[in-house]
Each structure stands twice: as C-alpha cells, then as structure tokens.
Amino acid sequence: MRKTTATPADLARRVQVIPPQPGPREAADTVEANGTGAVVDATDVTAATDTVIATDAVITADTEIAADAVIAGAGPVGRSEERATVRLRESGPDEPPRYAPEWLELREGADAAARSLDLLDPLRVRLANQSGRAGSVIHDLGCGTGSMGRWLAPRLDGAQHWVLHDRDPYLLHFAAVASPRSAADGSRVTVETRRGDVARLTPDALVGASLVTASALLDVLTREEVDTLAAACAGAGCPALLTLSVAGRVELTPADPLDAEITAAFNAHQRRDGLLGPDAVTAACEAFSAHGATVKLHPSAWRLGPDERALTAQWLRGWVGAAVEERPELAERAEAYLADRLAACAAGELNVVVHHSDLLALARPTGGAAS
C-alpha cells in the first residue's frame, strides 16, 4: 500500500477532534474573511515541513496506530534515553514531538471532566477587578492542541486574546484552527501562536498578560524552571491557573499486589533528569508563595471506567512501560500484570483513578488592581 505523508489537516481528520482546515496561513485568512472573530498568527507554523513524527516513524495518512502501540506522550517511546514527555527547553532540530495529536485528543474529555471548577470563581473575581483593560490576554503554555482554551474560554466572560505557546508547530496549528471563537457572554475570542521555549519566560514576555494557564506542565519542569515561571508571573502581576499536575497516586479497582511497585517505579521515572514529576505541585506552591502570590489548590483526578477504555488502555501501556524503563527487573512480572489489566479494561471490569492537582496562584497585582 502506498504511503502518503500526512499534512496537519490529514492528521486532524484522523484524530477526529479538529475539523479539516486549510494550511496555517490560509486558515488565518479564511477565519478573518468569514468574520468568526479569530485572529490567527501562524507565522511560526508555516516554517514547518509536512512530516509529522510520532515516535521514530513518520505518521502517514493511511497509517493506523497498532492496538498494542503506545502513542507518543502516553509513555516511553522513541530512543530509550529520551523521556516520553514534552521537551520544553532547547533541543536538537530532529527531535520528535513529545505529544502526538492522537494522545491529546484521547485524553481531552477526561481532562475537561477533571479540571477544577471551584478555582474559577476566585479567578473570575481577579479578572473582573483588573483595572483599565477592555479584555483579557491569556498565555497558554505548552498548549498542545489547545484543549485548555476550549475548556476555559467559554467559561470566562469578556473579550479574550489567547497567546498559544508550544515548541511543536503542528500542535500550534491544531490549537489555532480549533480555538473557541466566543466567551461565555458572547464576547470575541482571538488567538495567536508563539513557537518556542516556555520554560524561559520572563516578565517582559508577559507584559500586558491577564492570566497564564497550562495543563500537565509543572511535572515536566525542573525546580529552577518552576521558580522562573513563578517569578515571571509575579513580575507581570498576573495570576496562573496550572491544571492537571500529576500527584503520584493511582487507584486501580480491583487492586493488585503489583500496583504499588509500578506506581513507585513510575514516579521515579517522572523524576528523571531533575524533573519534578509528582513533586511539582509542592514545588510550585513554594515558588509562587515565595514571590508573594496567594496559592489555592484543588484535586483534579481522572476517573476512568468502562466508558473510557481506549484512554485507560493507552494510559496503562505508558504507565507500566515507564515503570519498566525505570526498573527493568520488573519486566517479566509487569508483562503479565499489563496483560491482565488490559483484559479487564477491555471487559469493562477495570476502574482507575489517576490523581492530579490544579493550582491557582494569585500574584500581587502590579497595576493597582484589587486582588
């Protein structure tokens, strides 16, 4: 069978979350011409090639993900020395993207159900009290395909301009073309993209920002990078809503004696190379508090049952795979464990709770606005 290299629009059709769209520059022109209210700055996206790497292989338009494959971002893939997480600092030009669109699409529903609604009221109060602003400027760090914007923008009133940050031009394209067009009260929502390293933000980069958001980001940062993020938010006087950071706790029903060992090995894998992993929320609380912010936390667990079998199966493969990568001596027992867990998942007999935490840091305003 002939393989044709997939374009971003091809991939969007295959993952069934982002509708077919013209290329990045044409998408911007089309959106403006149709009067939908989205302003897409795709300058950085247009420099990319049409080849999208998922692991070490090219994703092609008629390639299907094997039933036992681990989608990039769901677990360890590619070269064994690489972490299966998004790379936020500078790296080689040939490094594959850390998150495949398929994985981000698969988890979007669980992410949306998990994010804390309780943190939105104090956030709305802060945004409403920002003086002298006609609307909100929201920076979404490591935006992926833009799921945070799709969740949050329709829950906030007022005009919004979203600045989407990611190092992967294809994910930026997906995020731009699938962004919301209106806020909760019908106000206009616009978007621009910025490709680059979100771990090196400065207060200057956030001048005029009303809010910084991110999902599943803190645990793939180092302590130094979290402090840099906290300092940048404090310098700009803007709050930060940082959701879905791993908490290092997993509950599987029915239980298995190997659950605890796999969890411990996975958590150790998350801490490789100085990354914070399950220690991220504690570190972020300390960093933002040290910069004078008021910090609020709320649990945001995935609760996966029979209706989320595809996500549960991918998560299991990645979770167990990372544990074995960290502790190879687990391999033989883990193979049997994974087979049993996947069989129970397929039969609708497995329930999983993956614990996360959401964090809202309310930095001291710099422009005289009330807190």
Short mmCIF file of C-alpha atoms in Angstrom, two decimals:
data_model
loop_
_atom_site.label_atom_id
_atom_site.label_comp_id
_atom_site.label_asym_id
_atom_site.label_seq_id
_atom_site.Cartn_x
_atom_site.Cartn_y
_atom_site.Cartn_z
CA MET A 1 0.00 0.00 0.00
CA ARG A 2 1.33 3.40 -0.97
CA LYS A 3 2.16 5.66 1.99
CA THR A 4 1.50 9.36 1.62
CA THR A 5 2.94 11.75 4.14
CA ALA A 6 0.23 13.31 6.28
CA THR A 7 -0.38 17.03 6.36
CA PRO A 8 -1.71 18.71 9.50
CA ALA A 9 -5.20 18.62 8.00
CA ASP A 10 -4.87 14.87 7.32
CA LEU A 11 -3.94 14.24 10.93
CA ALA A 12 -6.78 16.43 12.12
CA ARG A 13 -9.27 14.35 10.15
CA ARG A 14 -7.82 11.11 11.51
CA VAL A 15 -7.88 12.06 15.17
CA GLN A 16 -11.46 13.33 14.72
CA VAL A 17 -11.23 16.29 17.04
CA ILE A 18 -10.18 19.12 14.74
CA PRO A 19 -12.15 19.56 11.53
CA PRO A 20 -10.35 19.63 8.17
CA GLN A 21 -8.76 23.03 7.69
CA PRO A 22 -6.65 24.81 5.08
CA GLY A 23 -2.98 25.40 5.76
CA PRO A 24 -1.94 27.71 8.60
CA ARG A 25 -1.66 30.95 6.63
CA GLU A 26 -4.79 30.21 4.59
CA ALA A 27 -6.61 29.29 7.81
CA ALA A 28 -5.89 32.75 9.20
CA ASP A 29 -7.16 34.40 6.03
CA THR A 30 -10.27 32.22 5.93
CA VAL A 31 -11.16 32.90 9.54
CA GLU A 32 -10.89 36.64 9.04
CA ALA A 33 -12.86 36.53 5.79
CA ASN A 34 -15.66 34.56 7.44
CA GLY A 35 -15.90 37.05 10.28
CA THR A 36 -15.70 34.43 13.01
CA GLY A 37 -13.62 36.68 15.22
CA ALA A 38 -10.41 34.66 15.43
CA VAL A 39 -7.11 36.25 14.53
CA VAL A 40 -4.55 33.52 13.88
CA ASP A 41 -0.90 34.50 13.72
CA ALA A 42 0.60 31.41 12.10
CA THR A 43 3.95 32.87 11.10
CA ASP A 44 5.96 30.30 13.02
CA VAL A 45 3.78 27.41 11.92
CA THR A 46 4.30 27.94 8.22
CA ALA A 47 8.02 27.26 8.51
CA ALA A 48 7.44 23.60 9.33
CA THR A 49 7.61 20.67 6.94
CA ASP A 50 4.70 18.32 6.27
CA THR A 51 6.33 15.36 8.00
CA VAL A 52 4.99 14.65 11.48
CA ILE A 53 6.97 12.31 13.71
CA ALA A 54 5.08 10.32 16.34
CA THR A 55 7.84 8.03 17.64
CA ASP A 56 10.72 7.15 15.35
CA ALA A 57 8.37 6.64 12.39
CA VAL A 58 6.52 9.01 10.09
CA ILE A 59 2.78 9.19 10.70
CA THR A 60 1.20 8.74 7.31
CA ALA A 61 -2.32 9.43 6.15
CA ASP A 62 -3.26 5.76 5.94
CA THR A 63 -1.27 4.56 8.95
CA GLU A 64 -3.27 3.14 11.85
CA ILE A 65 -2.00 3.06 15.42
CA ALA A 66 -1.45 -0.60 16.36
CA ALA A 67 -3.65 -1.88 19.16
CA ASP A 68 -0.65 -2.53 21.40
CA ALA A 69 1.30 0.62 20.46
CA VAL A 70 1.97 3.43 22.89
CA ILE A 71 1.00 6.78 21.39
CA ALA A 72 3.72 9.39 21.77
CA GLY A 73 3.20 11.20 25.04
CA ALA A 74 1.32 8.33 26.69
CA GLY A 75 4.51 6.57 27.69
CA PRO A 76 8.15 5.88 26.78
CA VAL A 77 8.67 5.79 23.04
CA GLY A 78 11.48 6.50 20.62
CA ARG A 79 15.08 6.29 21.72
CA SER A 80 15.46 4.68 25.12
CA GLU A 81 17.44 7.57 26.59
CA GLU A 82 14.63 10.08 25.91
CA ARG A 83 11.85 10.89 28.34
CA ALA A 84 8.37 10.40 26.93
CA THR A 85 7.32 13.91 27.89
CA VAL A 86 7.18 17.22 26.11
CA ARG A 87 10.59 18.87 25.81
CA LEU A 88 10.31 22.48 26.85
CA ARG A 89 13.92 23.53 26.64
CA GLU A 90 16.12 23.80 23.58
CA SER A 91 16.94 20.52 21.87
CA GLY A 92 18.12 19.16 18.55
CA PRO A 93 16.20 20.09 15.40
CA ASP A 94 15.43 16.45 14.60
CA GLU A 95 13.89 15.59 17.96
CA PRO A 96 10.38 14.20 17.50
CA PRO A 97 7.38 15.89 19.14
CA ARG A 98 6.70 14.56 22.62
CA TYR A 99 2.91 14.53 22.36
CA ALA A 100 1.06 13.06 19.40
CA PRO A 101 -2.29 14.65 18.48
CA GLU A 102 -3.93 11.24 18.98
CA TRP A 103 -2.92 11.12 22.65
CA LEU A 104 -4.05 14.68 23.30
CA GLU A 105 -7.39 14.02 21.63
CA LEU A 106 -7.84 10.80 23.59
CA ARG A 107 -7.33 12.47 26.95
CA GLU A 108 -9.21 15.72 26.29
CA GLY A 109 -12.55 14.53 27.64
CA ALA A 110 -11.01 13.18 30.85
CA ASP A 111 -9.00 16.37 31.27
CA ALA A 112 -12.11 18.51 30.88
CA ALA A 113 -14.06 16.45 33.39
CA ALA A 114 -11.19 16.57 35.89
CA ARG A 115 -10.27 20.27 35.91
CA SER A 116 -11.46 22.11 38.98
CA LEU A 117 -14.44 24.40 38.55
CA ASP A 118 -14.00 25.62 42.14
CA LEU A 119 -10.90 27.62 41.20
CA LEU A 120 -12.77 29.60 38.55
CA ASP A 121 -14.71 31.84 40.93
CA PRO A 122 -11.64 33.45 42.53
CA LEU A 123 -10.10 33.68 39.06
CA ARG A 124 -13.17 35.45 37.68
CA VAL A 125 -13.05 37.92 40.57
CA ARG A 126 -9.40 38.73 39.81
CA LEU A 127 -10.03 39.15 36.10
CA ALA A 128 -13.06 41.34 36.74
CA ASN A 129 -11.02 43.57 39.05
CA GLN A 130 -8.19 44.18 36.60
CA SER A 131 -8.36 47.90 36.01
CA GLY A 132 -8.07 49.68 32.69
CA ARG A 133 -8.42 46.61 30.49
CA ALA A 134 -11.04 46.08 27.83
CA GLY A 135 -10.41 42.32 27.78
CA SER A 136 -8.14 39.54 28.97
CA VAL A 137 -4.83 38.46 27.45
CA ILE A 138 -4.26 34.80 28.31
CA HIS A 139 -0.97 32.96 27.73
CA ASP A 140 -1.40 29.17 27.38
CA LEU A 141 1.96 27.47 27.96
CA GLY A 142 2.65 24.14 26.27
CA CYS A 143 -0.79 24.45 24.70
CA GLY A 144 -0.73 21.20 22.70
CA THR A 145 -3.84 21.09 20.53
CA GLY A 146 -5.48 23.82 22.60
CA SER A 147 -7.69 21.84 24.97
CA MET A 148 -7.25 24.35 27.80
CA GLY A 149 -8.59 27.16 25.65
CA ARG A 150 -11.54 25.06 24.51
CA TRP A 151 -12.34 24.34 28.17
CA LEU A 152 -11.66 27.73 29.76
CA ALA A 153 -12.54 30.40 27.20
CA PRO A 154 -16.28 29.55 27.14
CA ARG A 155 -16.32 29.69 30.96
CA LEU A 156 -14.99 33.26 31.23
CA ASP A 157 -16.82 36.47 30.38
CA GLY A 158 -15.38 39.27 28.35
CA ALA A 159 -13.20 39.62 25.28
CA GLN A 160 -10.16 37.33 25.33
CA HIS A 161 -6.95 37.17 23.34
CA TRP A 162 -5.17 33.84 23.74
CA VAL A 163 -1.42 33.57 23.13
CA LEU A 164 -0.65 29.90 22.48
CA HIS A 165 2.88 28.72 23.28
CA ASP A 166 4.35 25.38 22.19
CA ARG A 167 7.53 24.14 20.55
CA ASP A 168 5.63 21.85 18.13
CA PRO A 169 4.38 23.80 15.07
CA TYR A 170 1.81 21.15 14.19
CA LEU A 171 0.21 21.23 17.61
CA LEU A 172 0.17 25.03 17.39
CA HIS A 173 -1.65 24.78 14.07
CA PHE A 174 -4.24 22.40 15.52
CA ALA A 175 -4.72 24.66 18.54
CA ALA A 176 -5.19 27.75 16.39
CA VAL A 177 -7.75 26.35 13.98
CA ALA A 178 -9.80 24.63 16.72
CA SER A 179 -9.79 27.50 19.21
CA PRO A 180 -13.08 28.84 20.61
CA ARG A 181 -14.48 31.94 18.91
CA SER A 182 -16.59 33.37 21.74
CA ALA A 183 -16.54 33.75 25.52
CA ALA A 184 -19.29 32.82 27.98
CA ASP A 185 -21.10 36.11 27.34
CA GLY A 186 -20.60 36.02 23.58
CA SER A 187 -17.60 38.34 23.58
CA ARG A 188 -14.93 37.87 20.93
CA VAL A 189 -12.07 35.39 21.44
CA THR A 190 -8.95 35.76 19.28
CA VAL A 191 -5.75 33.74 19.18
CA GLU A 192 -2.12 33.95 18.13
CA THR A 193 0.65 31.34 18.25
CA ARG A 194 4.20 31.56 19.54
CA ARG A 195 6.63 28.75 18.95
CA GLY A 196 9.43 28.47 21.49
CA ASP A 197 10.68 27.52 24.93
CA VAL A 198 8.05 28.21 27.57
CA ALA A 199 10.46 27.26 30.37
CA ARG A 200 12.32 30.55 29.92
CA LEU A 201 9.54 33.05 30.35
CA THR A 202 10.42 36.50 31.67
CA PRO A 203 8.18 39.26 33.00
CA ASP A 204 8.82 41.11 29.72
CA ALA A 205 7.29 38.21 27.78
CA LEU A 206 4.15 38.56 29.89
CA VAL A 207 3.74 42.33 29.70
CA GLY A 208 0.02 43.01 29.48
CA ALA A 209 -0.90 39.44 30.45
CA SER A 210 -4.11 38.93 32.41
CA LEU A 211 -3.59 35.22 33.05
CA VAL A 212 -1.13 32.38 32.49
CA THR A 213 -2.55 28.89 32.00
CA ALA A 214 -1.13 25.43 31.42
CA SER A 215 -2.18 21.79 31.62
CA ALA A 216 0.04 18.85 32.58
CA LEU A 217 3.06 21.16 32.51
CA LEU A 218 4.51 21.55 36.01
CA ASP A 219 5.58 17.92 36.35
CA VAL A 220 7.81 18.14 33.28
CA LEU A 221 9.68 21.20 34.60
CA THR A 222 12.66 21.42 36.92
CA ARG A 223 12.53 23.31 40.21
CA GLU A 224 14.53 26.13 38.62
CA GLU A 225 12.07 26.38 35.73
CA VAL A 226 9.08 26.47 38.09
CA ASP A 227 10.73 29.29 40.02
CA THR A 228 11.35 31.12 36.73
CA LEU A 229 7.66 30.74 35.86
CA ALA A 230 6.58 31.99 39.29
CA ALA A 231 8.95 34.95 39.04
CA ALA A 232 7.65 35.85 35.58
CA CYS A 233 4.03 35.78 36.77
CA ALA A 234 4.91 37.82 39.85
CA GLY A 235 6.79 40.36 37.74
CA ALA A 236 3.82 40.74 35.43
CA GLY A 237 1.34 40.76 38.31
CA CYS A 238 -0.81 38.13 36.62
CA PRO A 239 -2.44 35.01 38.08
CA ALA A 240 -1.62 31.49 36.93
CA LEU A 241 -4.05 28.59 36.52
CA LEU A 242 -1.95 25.42 36.25
CA THR A 243 -4.03 22.27 35.94
CA LEU A 244 -3.63 18.50 35.89
CA SER A 245 -0.22 18.13 37.52
CA VAL A 246 0.44 14.52 38.46
CA ALA A 247 0.13 13.79 42.17
CA GLY A 248 1.95 10.44 42.22
CA ARG A 249 -1.10 8.46 43.37
CA VAL A 250 -3.13 5.94 41.39
CA GLU A 251 -6.03 3.73 42.46
CA LEU A 252 -6.99 0.67 40.42
CA THR A 253 -10.10 -1.41 41.14
CA PRO A 254 -9.83 -4.34 41.55
CA ALA A 255 -6.49 -3.93 43.30
CA ASP A 256 -3.38 -5.98 42.51
CA PRO A 257 -0.30 -6.60 44.67
CA LEU A 258 1.94 -5.10 41.97
CA ASP A 259 0.08 -1.76 41.88
CA ALA A 260 2.31 -0.14 44.49
CA GLU A 261 5.59 -1.24 42.85
CA ILE A 262 4.51 0.00 39.44
CA THR A 263 3.42 3.32 40.95
CA ALA A 264 6.73 3.80 42.78
CA ALA A 265 8.75 2.97 39.67
CA PHE A 266 6.65 5.28 37.50
CA ASN A 267 7.08 8.13 39.98
CA ALA A 268 10.84 7.61 39.96
CA HIS A 269 10.76 7.71 36.15
CA GLN A 270 8.91 11.04 36.30
CA ARG A 271 11.72 12.49 38.41
CA ARG A 272 14.48 11.64 35.92
CA ASP A 273 16.89 14.33 34.80
CA GLY A 274 15.89 16.65 37.62
CA LEU A 275 12.26 16.98 36.55
CA LEU A 276 9.76 17.41 39.36
CA GLY A 277 7.19 14.77 38.46
CA PRO A 278 4.87 14.20 41.44
CA ASP A 279 6.77 16.80 43.49
CA ALA A 280 5.76 19.58 41.10
CA VAL A 281 2.74 20.95 42.93
CA THR A 282 4.61 21.23 46.22
CA ALA A 283 7.48 22.99 44.47
CA ALA A 284 5.11 25.32 42.65
CA CYS A 285 3.30 26.24 45.87
CA GLU A 286 6.62 27.11 47.47
CA ALA A 287 7.82 29.09 44.44
CA PHE A 288 4.67 31.15 43.94
CA SER A 289 4.30 31.77 47.67
CA ALA A 290 7.92 32.93 47.85
CA HIS A 291 7.07 35.51 45.18
CA GLY A 292 4.13 36.83 47.18
CA ALA A 293 1.27 35.00 45.47
CA THR A 294 -1.76 33.54 47.20
CA VAL A 295 -1.98 29.87 46.20
CA LYS A 296 -5.14 27.76 46.06
CA LEU A 297 -5.17 24.01 45.32
CA HIS A 298 -7.90 21.62 44.27
CA PRO A 299 -7.83 17.92 43.29
CA SER A 300 -8.48 17.11 39.63
CA ALA A 301 -8.42 13.34 39.25
CA TRP A 302 -9.09 11.35 36.11
CA ARG A 303 -11.86 8.85 36.92
CA LEU A 304 -11.69 6.21 34.22
CA GLY A 305 -14.29 3.49 33.88
CA PRO A 306 -15.80 1.33 31.12
CA ASP A 307 -16.68 4.40 29.03
CA GLU A 308 -13.00 5.43 28.82
CA ARG A 309 -11.48 2.11 27.79
CA ALA A 310 -9.36 3.47 24.95
CA LEU A 311 -7.79 6.12 27.19
CA THR A 312 -7.35 3.67 30.06
CA ALA A 313 -5.59 1.17 27.80
CA GLN A 314 -3.19 3.78 26.43
CA TRP A 315 -2.54 5.14 29.91
CA LEU A 316 -1.85 1.63 31.24
CA ARG A 317 0.67 0.89 28.49
CA GLY A 318 2.50 4.14 29.08
CA TRP A 319 2.35 3.86 32.88
CA VAL A 320 3.67 0.30 33.00
CA GLY A 321 6.18 0.98 30.22
CA ALA A 322 7.70 3.90 32.11
CA ALA A 323 7.88 1.82 35.28
CA VAL A 324 9.75 -0.96 33.49
CA GLU A 325 12.06 1.53 31.82
CA GLU A 326 12.94 2.78 35.30
CA ARG A 327 13.19 -0.69 36.86
CA PRO A 328 13.96 -3.31 34.18
CA GLU A 329 13.84 -6.09 36.78
CA LEU A 330 10.05 -5.61 36.83
CA ALA A 331 9.73 -6.59 33.16
CA GLU A 332 8.62 -10.21 33.48
CA ARG A 333 6.04 -9.59 36.20
CA ALA A 334 4.93 -6.35 34.59
CA GLU A 335 4.22 -8.09 31.27
CA ALA A 336 1.74 -10.46 32.89
CA TYR A 337 0.33 -7.63 35.00
CA LEU A 338 -0.26 -5.43 31.97
CA ALA A 339 -1.93 -8.26 30.03
CA ASP A 340 -4.32 -8.90 32.93
CA ARG A 341 -5.08 -5.21 33.35
CA LEU A 342 -5.73 -4.71 29.63
CA ALA A 343 -8.03 -7.73 29.56
CA ALA A 344 -10.00 -6.35 32.49
CA CYS A 345 -10.14 -2.96 30.80
CA ALA A 346 -11.45 -4.46 27.54
CA ALA A 347 -14.11 -6.34 29.52
CA GLY A 348 -15.25 -3.17 31.26
CA GLU A 349 -14.16 -4.54 34.64
CA LEU A 350 -11.41 -2.04 35.48
CA ASN A 351 -11.76 1.36 37.12
CA VAL A 352 -8.82 3.71 37.51
CA VAL A 353 -8.39 6.96 39.43
CA VAL A 354 -5.31 8.93 38.38
CA HIS A 355 -4.81 11.74 40.87
CA HIS A 356 -3.83 15.24 39.71
CA SER A 357 -3.87 18.67 41.29
CA ASP A 358 -4.96 22.06 39.94
CA LEU A 359 -3.25 25.19 41.22
CA LEU A 360 -4.37 28.81 41.09
CA ALA A 361 -1.68 31.33 42.03
CA LEU A 362 -2.93 34.88 42.51
CA ALA A 363 0.09 37.13 42.16
CA ARG A 364 0.04 40.59 43.67
CA PRO A 365 -1.32 42.97 41.01
CA THR A 366 1.22 45.45 39.68
CA GLY A 367 -1.19 48.00 38.27
CA GLY A 368 -3.15 48.91 41.36
CA ALA A 369 -6.00 46.48 40.67
CA ALA A 370 -7.76 44.87 43.58
CA SER A 371 -6.95 41.26 44.36
#
